[in-house]
Coordinates of C-alpha atoms in Angstrom, one line a residue:
Chain A
M974 CA 62.6 90.8 69.0
V975 CA 61.0 87.4 68.6
L976 CA 63.2 84.5 69.9
V977 CA 62.5 81.1 68.7
F978 CA 63.8 77.9 70.5
I979 CA 65.3 75.4 68.0
D980 CA 65.0 71.8 69.3
Q981 CA 67.7 69.2 68.7
S982 CA 67.7 65.6 69.7
E983 CA 71.2 63.8 69.7
G984 CA 72.5 66.7 67.8
Q985 CA 69.9 66.7 65.1
I986 CA 67.6 69.6 64.7
K987 CA 63.9 68.6 64.5
K988 CA 61.6 69.4 61.7
A989 CA 59.1 71.0 64.1
S990 CA 61.7 73.6 64.7
F991 CA 61.8 74.7 61.2
E992 CA 58.1 75.2 61.5
A993 CA 58.6 77.2 64.7
A994 CA 61.3 79.3 63.1
S995 CA 59.3 80.2 59.8
Y996 CA 56.2 81.0 62.3
A997 CA 58.5 83.3 64.5
S998 CA 59.8 85.0 61.6
K999 CA 56.2 85.8 60.4
I1000 CA 55.4 87.0 64.0
A1001 CA 58.5 89.5 63.8
A1002 CA 57.5 90.7 60.4
Q1003 CA 54.0 91.3 61.8
L1004 CA 55.5 93.2 64.7
G1005 CA 58.1 95.1 62.7
T1006 CA 61.0 93.5 64.3
T1007 CA 63.3 90.5 63.7
A1008 CA 63.6 86.9 64.7
E1009 CA 66.6 85.3 66.3
A1010 CA 66.9 81.5 67.4
V1011 CA 68.4 79.8 70.5
L1012 CA 70.0 76.4 70.4
L1013 CA 71.3 74.4 73.4
G1014 CA 73.8 71.5 73.3
V1015 CA 76.2 70.4 70.9
T1016 CA 75.2 69.8 67.3
S1017 CA 77.0 69.2 64.1
E1018 CA 74.6 70.8 62.0
N1019 CA 75.2 74.1 60.0
L1020 CA 73.3 76.6 62.1
S1021 CA 73.9 79.4 59.8
N1022 CA 71.2 77.6 57.5
L1023 CA 68.5 78.5 60.2
G1024 CA 68.6 81.8 58.2
N1025 CA 66.7 79.9 55.6
Y1026 CA 63.7 80.1 57.8
G1027 CA 63.9 83.9 58.5
V1028 CA 66.0 84.1 61.7
K1029 CA 68.8 86.6 61.5
K1030 CA 70.9 85.3 64.4
V1031 CA 71.4 82.2 66.2
H1032 CA 72.4 82.2 69.9
T1033 CA 74.1 78.8 70.7
I1034 CA 75.2 77.4 74.1
A1035 CA 77.4 74.4 73.0
N1036 CA 77.6 72.8 76.3
E1037 CA 77.8 69.3 76.6
T1038 CA 75.6 69.1 79.6
L1039 CA 72.8 70.6 77.4
T1040 CA 73.1 68.0 74.8
N1041 CA 70.8 65.8 77.1
F1042 CA 67.4 67.4 77.8
D1043 CA 66.8 68.9 81.3
A1044 CA 63.7 71.2 81.4
Q1045 CA 65.1 73.1 84.5
L1046 CA 68.5 73.7 83.0
Y1047 CA 66.9 74.4 79.6
T1048 CA 64.7 77.0 81.2
K1049 CA 67.5 78.9 83.1
A1050 CA 69.5 78.9 79.8
I1051 CA 66.7 80.3 77.6
A1052 CA 65.7 82.7 80.1
Q1053 CA 69.3 84.2 80.1
V1054 CA 69.2 84.6 76.5
V1055 CA 65.8 86.2 76.6
E1056 CA 67.1 88.6 79.3
A1057 CA 70.3 89.5 77.1
T1058 CA 68.5 89.9 73.9
N1059 CA 65.4 91.7 75.4
A1060 CA 63.1 89.1 73.5
D1061 CA 59.4 90.2 73.6
V1062 CA 57.9 86.8 72.1
I1063 CA 59.4 83.5 72.5
V1064 CA 58.3 80.7 70.3
F1065 CA 58.5 77.0 71.1
S1066 CA 57.3 74.0 69.1
N1067 CA 54.6 72.0 71.0
N1068 CA 56.5 69.0 71.2
T1069 CA 57.6 66.9 74.1
T1070 CA 60.4 69.5 74.6
G1071 CA 58.5 72.3 74.3
K1072 CA 55.7 71.1 76.6
A1073 CA 58.4 70.4 79.2
V1074 CA 60.1 73.9 78.8
A1075 CA 57.5 76.7 77.7
P1076 CA 55.5 76.3 81.0
R1077 CA 58.6 76.6 83.2
L1078 CA 59.7 79.7 81.3
S1079 CA 56.2 80.9 81.8
A1080 CA 56.4 80.7 85.3
R1081 CA 60.0 82.1 85.5
L1082 CA 59.5 85.2 83.5
K1083 CA 55.6 85.7 84.3
A1084 CA 55.2 85.6 80.6
G1085 CA 51.8 84.8 79.4
L1086 CA 51.8 81.3 77.7
V1087 CA 49.6 79.9 75.0
T1088 CA 50.3 76.2 74.1
G1089 CA 49.1 74.5 71.0
A1090 CA 48.9 77.7 68.8
I1091 CA 47.7 76.9 65.3
A1092 CA 47.8 80.4 63.7
L1093 CA 49.9 83.5 63.9
P1094 CA 48.8 85.9 66.7
D1095 CA 46.1 88.6 65.9
T1096 CA 48.0 91.8 67.3
S1097 CA 45.4 94.1 65.8
N1098 CA 43.9 94.8 69.4
G1099 CA 46.2 93.3 72.2
F1100 CA 47.9 89.8 71.6
T1101 CA 45.5 87.0 71.0
V1102 CA 46.6 83.6 69.9
K1103 CA 44.2 80.8 68.5
K1104 CA 44.8 77.2 69.9
T1105 CA 43.0 74.0 69.9
V1106 CA 40.9 72.9 72.9
F1107 CA 38.7 70.1 73.8
S1108 CA 41.3 67.6 72.3
A1109 CA 40.8 69.6 68.8
K1110 CA 37.0 69.6 68.9
A1111 CA 37.1 73.4 69.3
F1112 CA 39.5 76.4 69.4
A1113 CA 39.9 79.0 71.9
N1114 CA 41.5 82.6 71.2
I1115 CA 43.5 83.5 74.2
N1116 CA 44.6 86.9 75.1
I1117 CA 48.2 87.2 76.6
N1118 CA 48.3 90.0 78.9
T1119 CA 51.8 90.5 79.9
P1120 CA 54.7 92.3 78.2
K1121 CA 56.5 89.1 77.5
K1122 CA 54.7 86.4 75.6
I1123 CA 55.4 82.7 75.0
I1124 CA 53.8 80.8 72.2
S1125 CA 54.2 76.9 71.5
L1126 CA 53.2 76.0 68.0
N1127 CA 51.4 72.7 67.3
P1128 CA 53.3 70.7 64.9
N1129 CA 52.1 70.5 61.4
S1130 CA 50.0 73.3 61.8
F1131 CA 52.3 76.2 60.0
N1132 CA 53.8 75.9 56.6
I1133 CA 57.5 76.1 56.6
S1134 CA 58.9 78.8 54.4
S1135 CA 62.5 79.1 53.2
T1136 CA 64.9 81.2 51.4
T1137 CA 68.6 81.1 51.0
D1138 CA 69.3 83.7 53.6
T1139 CA 71.8 82.6 56.1
A1140 CA 72.0 83.7 59.8
E1141 CA 75.0 84.8 62.1
V1142 CA 75.9 82.3 64.6
V1143 CA 77.0 83.7 67.8
P1144 CA 78.0 81.9 71.0
F1145 CA 76.3 82.8 74.2
N1146 CA 78.6 82.6 77.0
T1147 CA 76.9 81.3 80.3
S1148 CA 77.9 78.7 83.0
V1149 CA 75.7 75.7 83.2
D1150 CA 74.7 73.7 86.5
A1151 CA 75.1 70.0 86.6
S1152 CA 72.1 68.4 85.6
K1153 CA 69.8 66.7 88.3
I1154 CA 68.5 64.2 85.8
A1155 CA 70.8 61.3 84.4
V1156 CA 69.6 60.2 81.1
S1157 CA 70.4 56.3 81.1
A1158 CA 69.0 55.3 77.9
I1159 CA 67.4 56.8 74.7
N1160 CA 65.3 54.2 72.6
K1161 CA 64.3 55.5 69.4
V1162 CA 62.0 53.7 67.0
T1163 CA 64.5 53.7 64.0
G1164 CA 63.7 53.2 60.5
E1165 CA 60.3 54.4 60.7
V1166 CA 58.8 58.0 60.2
S1167 CA 58.1 59.8 63.4
L1168 CA 54.4 59.8 64.0
S1169 CA 54.1 63.3 65.4
E1170 CA 55.9 64.9 62.7
A1171 CA 54.6 62.5 59.7
E1172 CA 52.9 64.3 57.0
I1173 CA 51.0 61.1 55.9
V1174 CA 49.8 58.5 58.6
V1175 CA 48.3 55.1 57.9
S1176 CA 46.4 53.7 60.5
G1177 CA 44.8 50.4 61.4
G1178 CA 41.9 49.3 63.8
R1179 CA 40.4 46.0 65.2
G1180 CA 38.7 45.5 61.6
L1181 CA 42.0 44.2 60.4
K1182 CA 41.3 41.3 62.6
G1183 CA 44.9 40.3 64.0
P1184 CA 48.6 41.7 63.9
E1185 CA 49.4 39.2 61.1
N1186 CA 47.5 41.5 58.8
W1187 CA 49.3 44.5 59.5
G1188 CA 51.4 44.1 56.2
L1189 CA 48.3 46.0 54.5
V1190 CA 49.1 49.2 56.6
T1191 CA 52.9 49.1 56.6
E1192 CA 53.1 48.2 53.0
L1193 CA 50.9 51.3 52.0
A1194 CA 53.0 53.6 54.6
T1195 CA 56.3 52.5 53.2
L1196 CA 55.1 53.4 49.7
L1197 CA 53.8 56.7 50.9
G1198 CA 56.8 57.4 53.2
A1199 CA 54.0 57.8 56.0
A1200 CA 54.1 56.8 59.7
T1201 CA 52.0 54.1 60.9
A1202 CA 49.4 54.3 63.9
C1203 CA 46.7 52.3 65.5
S1204 CA 43.3 52.8 67.6
R1205 CA 43.3 52.3 71.2
P1206 CA 41.9 48.8 71.3
V1207 CA 44.6 47.6 69.0
A1208 CA 47.3 49.0 71.4
D1209 CA 45.5 47.5 74.4
I1210 CA 45.4 44.1 73.2
H1211 CA 49.0 44.5 71.8
W1212 CA 48.7 43.9 68.3
R1213 CA 50.6 47.3 67.9
P1214 CA 53.0 49.1 70.4
H1215 CA 51.5 51.8 72.6
H1216 CA 53.6 54.5 71.1
E1217 CA 51.5 54.1 67.9
H1218 CA 48.1 54.8 69.6
V1219 CA 46.5 57.9 68.3
G1220 CA 43.3 59.4 70.0
Q1221 CA 42.1 61.0 73.4
T1222 CA 44.4 59.2 75.7
G1223 CA 47.2 58.4 72.9
L1224 CA 49.0 60.9 70.5
A1225 CA 47.2 63.7 69.0
I1226 CA 48.3 64.2 65.3
A1227 CA 47.6 66.6 62.6
P1228 CA 49.2 65.1 59.3
N1229 CA 48.1 66.2 55.9
L1230 CA 46.6 62.9 55.1
Y1231 CA 45.2 60.4 57.5
I1232 CA 44.1 56.9 56.3
A1233 CA 42.1 54.8 58.7
I1234 CA 41.5 51.3 57.9
G1235 CA 39.1 49.3 59.9
I1236 CA 38.6 52.0 62.6
S1237 CA 35.0 52.8 63.4
G1238 CA 35.9 56.4 64.5
A1239 CA 34.7 56.6 68.0
I1240 CA 34.6 60.2 69.4
Q1241 CA 37.9 59.4 71.6
H1242 CA 39.8 58.3 68.4
L1243 CA 38.5 61.5 66.6
A1244 CA 39.7 63.6 69.1
G1245 CA 43.4 62.6 68.5
V1246 CA 43.1 62.7 64.5
N1247 CA 40.5 65.5 63.5
R1248 CA 43.3 68.1 62.9
S1249 CA 44.4 66.1 60.0
K1250 CA 43.7 67.9 56.8
I1251 CA 42.4 65.0 54.7
I1252 CA 41.0 61.9 56.4
V1253 CA 40.3 58.9 54.4
V1254 CA 38.2 56.0 55.9
I1255 CA 38.1 52.6 54.7
N1256 CA 35.3 50.6 56.5
K1257 CA 33.0 47.8 55.7
D1258 CA 30.3 49.3 58.1
P1259 CA 28.4 52.2 56.4
E1260 CA 27.2 53.3 59.8
A1261 CA 30.7 53.7 61.2
P1262 CA 30.7 57.1 62.8
F1263 CA 34.1 57.8 61.3
F1264 CA 32.6 58.5 57.8
K1265 CA 31.0 61.6 59.3
A1266 CA 34.4 63.2 59.9
A1267 CA 36.0 61.9 56.8
D1268 CA 36.8 63.7 53.3
Y1269 CA 37.0 60.5 51.3
G1270 CA 35.8 57.0 52.1
I1271 CA 35.1 53.5 50.8
V1272 CA 32.5 51.3 52.4
G1273 CA 34.1 47.9 51.8
D1274 CA 36.2 44.9 53.0
A1275 CA 39.8 46.2 53.7
F1276 CA 41.1 42.9 52.6
E1277 CA 39.8 43.3 49.1
V1278 CA 40.3 47.0 48.8
M1279 CA 43.6 47.4 50.3
P1280 CA 45.7 45.3 47.9
K1281 CA 44.1 47.2 44.8
I1282 CA 45.0 50.5 46.5
I1283 CA 48.6 49.4 47.3
E1284 CA 48.9 48.6 43.5
A1285 CA 47.4 51.8 42.2
V1286 CA 49.7 53.8 44.6
K1287 CA 52.6 51.7 43.2
K1288 CA 51.6 52.4 39.7
I1289 CA 51.5 56.1 40.5
K1290 CA 55.0 56.1 42.2
A1291 CA 56.4 54.3 39.3
T1292 CA 55.3 57.1 36.9
A1293 CA 56.4 59.8 39.1
Chain B
M296 CA 57.6 60.2 101.9
K297 CA 54.9 62.5 100.9
I298 CA 53.1 62.6 97.4
L299 CA 50.8 65.1 96.0
V300 CA 48.5 64.2 92.9
C301 CA 46.9 67.2 91.0
I302 CA 43.2 66.4 90.1
S303 CA 41.4 68.4 87.5
K304 CA 37.6 68.3 86.7
T305 CA 37.0 67.8 82.8
P306 CA 33.9 67.3 81.0
D307 CA 33.2 63.8 80.0
T308 CA 35.1 62.5 77.1
T309 CA 32.0 62.2 74.9
A310 CA 30.4 65.6 76.1
K311 CA 29.1 67.7 73.5
I312 CA 31.3 70.9 72.9
A313 CA 29.2 74.1 72.7
F314 CA 29.8 77.5 73.9
A315 CA 27.5 80.1 75.7
D316 CA 27.5 83.9 76.3
N317 CA 28.6 85.1 72.8
N318 CA 31.0 82.2 72.6
T319 CA 33.0 83.2 75.5
K320 CA 32.1 80.2 78.0
F321 CA 31.9 76.6 77.8
A322 CA 28.3 75.6 77.7
A323 CA 28.3 73.5 80.9
E324 CA 24.8 72.8 81.3
G325 CA 23.9 68.9 81.3
V326 CA 27.5 68.1 80.9
Q327 CA 28.7 65.1 82.8
W328 CA 32.0 65.8 84.8
I329 CA 34.8 63.4 85.3
I330 CA 38.3 63.4 86.9
N331 CA 40.5 64.6 84.0
P332 CA 41.6 60.9 82.7
Y333 CA 45.4 61.6 82.8
D334 CA 45.1 62.7 86.3
E335 CA 43.0 59.7 87.5
W336 CA 44.1 56.7 85.3
Y337 CA 47.8 57.4 85.4
A338 CA 48.9 60.1 87.9
L339 CA 46.5 59.0 90.8
V340 CA 46.6 55.2 90.3
R341 CA 50.3 55.1 89.9
A342 CA 50.8 57.1 93.3
I343 CA 48.3 54.7 94.9
E344 CA 50.4 51.8 93.7
L345 CA 53.5 53.6 95.3
K346 CA 51.4 53.8 98.6
E347 CA 50.5 50.1 98.4
A348 CA 54.1 49.2 97.9
N349 CA 55.1 51.4 100.8
P350 CA 52.6 51.9 103.6
E351 CA 54.8 54.9 104.8
V352 CA 53.7 56.8 101.8
V353 CA 51.2 59.7 102.8
L354 CA 49.1 60.6 99.6
H355 CA 47.4 63.8 99.2
L356 CA 45.2 64.9 96.4
I357 CA 44.7 68.6 95.4
N358 CA 42.1 70.4 93.3
V359 CA 41.6 74.0 92.4
G360 CA 37.9 75.0 92.0
N361 CA 34.8 75.6 93.7
A362 CA 32.5 73.5 95.8
D363 CA 30.8 71.8 92.7
N364 CA 34.1 70.0 92.3
E365 CA 33.7 68.0 95.5
P366 CA 31.8 64.9 94.1
I367 CA 34.7 64.2 91.7
I368 CA 37.4 64.9 94.5
R369 CA 35.4 62.2 96.5
K370 CA 35.6 59.8 93.5
A371 CA 39.2 60.4 93.5
L372 CA 39.6 59.5 97.3
A373 CA 37.3 56.5 96.6
L374 CA 40.1 55.1 94.3
G375 CA 42.7 56.0 97.1
G376 CA 44.8 58.5 99.1
D377 CA 44.7 59.9 102.6
E378 CA 43.2 63.3 102.3
A379 CA 42.4 65.8 99.8
I380 CA 42.7 69.7 99.5
R381 CA 40.3 72.0 97.6
I382 CA 41.7 75.6 96.8
N383 CA 38.5 77.4 96.8
S384 CA 39.1 79.5 93.6
E385 CA 37.5 79.8 90.3
I386 CA 40.0 78.8 87.6
A387 CA 41.5 82.1 86.2
D388 CA 44.3 80.6 84.0
S389 CA 47.1 77.8 84.3
F390 CA 49.6 80.2 85.9
N391 CA 47.2 81.1 88.7
V392 CA 46.3 77.4 89.2
A393 CA 49.8 76.3 89.2
S394 CA 50.7 79.1 91.8
Q395 CA 48.0 77.9 94.1
I396 CA 49.1 74.3 93.9
A397 CA 53.0 75.2 94.2
A398 CA 52.2 77.4 97.5
V399 CA 50.5 74.1 98.9
A400 CA 53.3 71.8 97.7
K401 CA 55.9 74.1 99.3
E402 CA 54.2 74.3 102.7
G403 CA 53.6 70.6 102.6
N404 CA 57.1 69.6 101.7
Y405 CA 56.1 67.1 99.3
D406 CA 58.6 64.6 97.7
L407 CA 56.8 64.0 94.6
V408 CA 54.2 66.0 92.7
F409 CA 52.4 64.2 90.1
T410 CA 50.1 65.7 87.3
G411 CA 48.3 64.4 84.3
K412 CA 50.2 65.2 81.0
E413 CA 47.4 67.7 80.3
T414 CA 43.6 68.2 80.7
I415 CA 41.2 67.1 78.3
D416 CA 39.4 70.4 78.1
Y417 CA 42.1 73.1 77.7
N418 CA 44.9 70.9 76.5
G419 CA 47.5 73.2 78.3
S420 CA 50.2 70.6 79.2
S421 CA 51.2 73.5 81.4
I422 CA 50.5 73.0 85.2
G423 CA 53.2 70.5 85.8
G424 CA 56.0 72.5 84.5
M425 CA 54.9 75.6 86.0
I426 CA 54.6 74.0 89.5
A427 CA 58.2 72.6 89.1
E428 CA 59.6 76.0 88.0
L429 CA 57.9 77.8 91.1
L430 CA 59.3 75.2 93.3
D431 CA 62.6 75.0 91.5
L432 CA 62.6 71.4 91.0
P433 CA 63.6 69.0 88.4
F434 CA 60.5 68.2 86.0
I435 CA 60.1 65.0 83.9
S436 CA 57.1 65.3 81.5
H437 CA 55.1 62.6 79.7
A438 CA 56.4 59.8 81.9
V439 CA 55.1 56.4 80.8
K440 CA 56.6 54.4 83.7
F441 CA 57.9 55.5 87.1
D442 CA 59.8 53.4 89.7
L443 CA 61.1 54.3 93.0
E444 CA 63.8 53.0 95.2
G445 CA 64.2 55.0 98.4
S446 CA 64.3 58.5 96.9
N447 CA 65.9 57.4 93.6
A448 CA 63.4 57.6 90.9
T449 CA 63.7 55.7 87.6
V450 CA 61.3 57.4 84.8
T451 CA 60.7 56.3 81.3
R452 CA 59.5 59.4 79.4
E453 CA 58.2 59.8 76.1
I454 CA 60.3 61.6 73.5
D455 CA 59.5 62.5 69.8
G456 CA 60.0 59.2 68.1
G457 CA 60.8 57.0 71.2
E458 CA 61.3 56.8 74.8
E459 CA 64.2 58.2 77.3
V460 CA 65.1 56.6 80.6
D461 CA 66.0 59.1 83.2
K462 CA 67.2 58.7 86.7
A463 CA 66.7 61.4 89.3
I464 CA 66.4 61.9 93.1
L465 CA 63.4 63.3 94.9
P466 CA 62.0 65.8 95.1
L467 CA 60.6 65.9 91.8
V468 CA 57.5 66.9 89.6
V469 CA 56.3 64.5 87.0
S470 CA 53.7 64.6 84.4
C471 CA 52.0 61.3 83.7
Q472 CA 50.4 59.5 80.8
K473 CA 49.3 56.3 79.4
G474 CA 51.6 53.3 80.4
M475 CA 52.2 54.6 84.2
A476 CA 49.3 52.5 85.3
E477 CA 46.2 51.0 84.4
Q478 CA 42.6 52.5 85.1
R479 CA 40.9 51.3 88.1
I480 CA 37.3 51.3 89.1
P481 CA 36.7 52.3 92.7
N482 CA 35.1 49.6 94.8
M483 CA 32.2 49.8 97.5
K484 CA 34.8 49.7 100.4
G485 CA 36.6 52.7 98.8
I486 CA 33.5 54.6 98.1
M487 CA 32.4 54.1 101.7
G488 CA 35.7 55.1 103.0
A489 CA 36.1 58.2 100.8
R490 CA 32.9 60.0 102.6
T491 CA 34.9 60.2 106.0
K492 CA 38.4 61.0 104.3
P493 CA 39.2 64.5 105.3
L494 CA 38.7 67.0 102.4
K495 CA 40.3 70.5 103.4
V496 CA 39.1 73.6 101.9
M497 CA 41.8 76.3 101.6
E498 CA 41.3 79.8 100.5
P499 CA 43.5 80.7 97.6
I500 CA 46.8 82.8 97.6
S501 CA 47.1 85.9 95.8
A502 CA 48.7 85.1 92.6
D503 CA 49.1 86.6 88.8
V504 CA 46.9 85.9 85.8
L505 CA 48.7 86.0 82.7
T506 CA 46.4 85.2 80.1
S507 CA 42.3 85.4 79.4
I508 CA 39.9 83.8 77.1
A509 CA 38.8 85.9 74.6
S510 CA 36.4 83.7 72.8
F511 CA 35.8 80.0 71.4
D512 CA 35.3 78.9 67.8
L513 CA 34.0 75.5 66.7
P514 CA 35.7 74.0 63.7
P515 CA 34.0 74.7 60.3
V516 CA 31.7 71.7 59.5
K517 CA 33.2 69.2 56.9
A518 CA 31.7 69.4 53.4
G519 CA 30.9 65.6 53.8
V520 CA 32.4 62.5 52.7
K521 CA 33.0 61.7 49.1
L522 CA 32.4 57.9 48.8
V523 CA 34.2 55.8 46.3
S524 CA 32.8 52.4 45.1
A525 CA 34.5 49.3 46.6
D526 CA 34.7 47.9 43.2
N527 CA 36.9 50.9 42.0
P528 CA 39.5 51.6 44.8
E529 CA 42.0 53.0 42.2
E530 CA 39.6 55.9 41.9
L531 CA 40.2 56.9 45.6
V532 CA 44.1 56.8 44.9
R533 CA 43.5 58.9 41.7
L534 CA 41.5 61.4 43.8
L535 CA 43.9 61.6 46.6
H536 CA 46.7 62.1 44.1
D537 CA 45.1 64.3 41.6
E538 CA 42.3 66.1 43.4
A539 CA 43.5 66.5 47.0
K540 CA 47.1 66.4 46.0
A541 CA 47.6 64.5 49.2
F542 CA 50.7 62.5 48.1

C-alpha cells in the first residue's frame, strides 16, 4: 500500500498535498496496489474529496495537539499509521513540513528516503527515484534499497489528476503526547499567492532601480494571478522582503512561467529558478547570462517594455 | 552549554557540474570546495554569536569525510569554535552520515545541534531531521531566527507562505537558513588560531546505508531563447498566451 501524507496548515489542505496524492495514486497503480492518505490535526475540509486524487481511504488523527506542527509528534503518529496499515511506500510533499518529517520518519523506520523527487519511481529493476541535485543543475537517480520506501515530491513537478471518486474517511485511534514545541505566532503573508506553490511568478532585480518601481512587477503579477519574487541583491538592500528572494540561498521554485525583469541571471539565481517550465527574461543588457537559460526574451528597457506588456495582458484577460 | 555544528563540504556555487565514470560520480577534478553555505553562513555564524554572547558556550564542529576535508574544517575553525571532529568515513548516504553525527552528539551530551537547511550538492534537507529522530529530540527546521535565554529557545522558522514563531526548551536540533546570521570572513587572528585548535579524527560507527546513487543526468539543453523586439512587447504576450499557453 502507498500512504500519502496530507499536509494542512491552520486546518486547510495545501495544494502540494493534492499533487502528492495524485503521485501516490500513480505509484500505487504501478505497483498493483492502492493508495491511502493520512491527515493529522483538526480540519473542517471534506476529506472524502481526497478520493478525487485517487486515494481510497483517509486515516485521520483529529487531535487538537496535532493541528500545530511538531515534527517529532507527526513522525510518531505517521509511523503508527504506517505500521497499522502496513504501508510500503510513504509519500510526502517536499515542502517545509515534508522536509522536517520525512527524514525523521526515514530514521525511525529505517526506510530509505529520496527527497525532491520529480518523477514516478522506476520499478522495472529495483526502486529508483529521480531527484534534482546541485541546486537543479543536474538530476540523480537514487536506488532505495530497503523494504519500506519514503519519497518526498518536489512541489509543481507532478500534475494533479482528479476524478469524482470519493474516499472512505476513517479515524485512527491513538494517544498523542504533549508537544515540546509551543507555537507562539503564525505570520502568513496574506492576500498574495504563495511563492512556493505559484504557477506563475513575476520577479524583479536591481535593473528596476528602486522599490518605488515595483508597481511594474506587482501589477503584472496581480493580472496573472502570480506570486512576486526578487533576486538576492534586491532582498539584501531591503527593496523587497527576504521571503521573496529566489535563488541558491533563497527559495528554489518551479513555476510553469517565470518572468524575470531586470535580473542578470547569475548562476546562483538560476539555481533557484531553472526548474521553471518557461522562463521569460526582460533585460536591457543583451549579454545578460539569463538569456542563455530563457525560453523567451526581450532585450529592452523594462520601464518602456513593461507598461506595454501589462496593457497587452489586460486586453487578453478582458476578452477571456 | 554545548553546541555542535554540522559542517559539510560542497563544490563552490559556481563549479561546473559534470559527471564521470559513466555518469555515476561527480567529476570532482579541478573543482573548488567550500563549506556548504547554509552550514557556514547561518548555522556556524549564529553558533559563534551565541558563544560571543555567553563565553560559557562550548562550540564544536563536526564533519563526516576523509582527510581531504581538513582544509575546509580549518576554515570553519578560523571563523570560530573551540574544536572540530572529523569522522573518518566516505559518504555513503544521508542516513549513514546522520547516524555518525548522532552517535557523537549523544556521547557528547550537546544541548543544541545546528545544521544548514540543506547542502547545495545533494539538496537532501535530511541530516537535521534524521539526527533529531535518532536522538529523540524536537526538531525545528528552516530557522530564520534563533534566540536563547538560559535553556529557553525562541525560534522563527519559515513555513509555506510565511513564518512561525516557536518556543522550545533545549536540547534541540535546528536546521538553519538565511536570516539566522550574516556571512563573516575569517580574519588573520582567526586563521592563525585555527591552526592550533584541536581537530579530532574519529573512526565511524557501523551504521546502515539505506540508499545508493544509480546515476546522474544533466538537464536537456534548452532550445535557445526566442527573442522578441523591444518595439513589439505585445508579441511576447501573444506568444506566451497562444504558443506557450503559459497563462
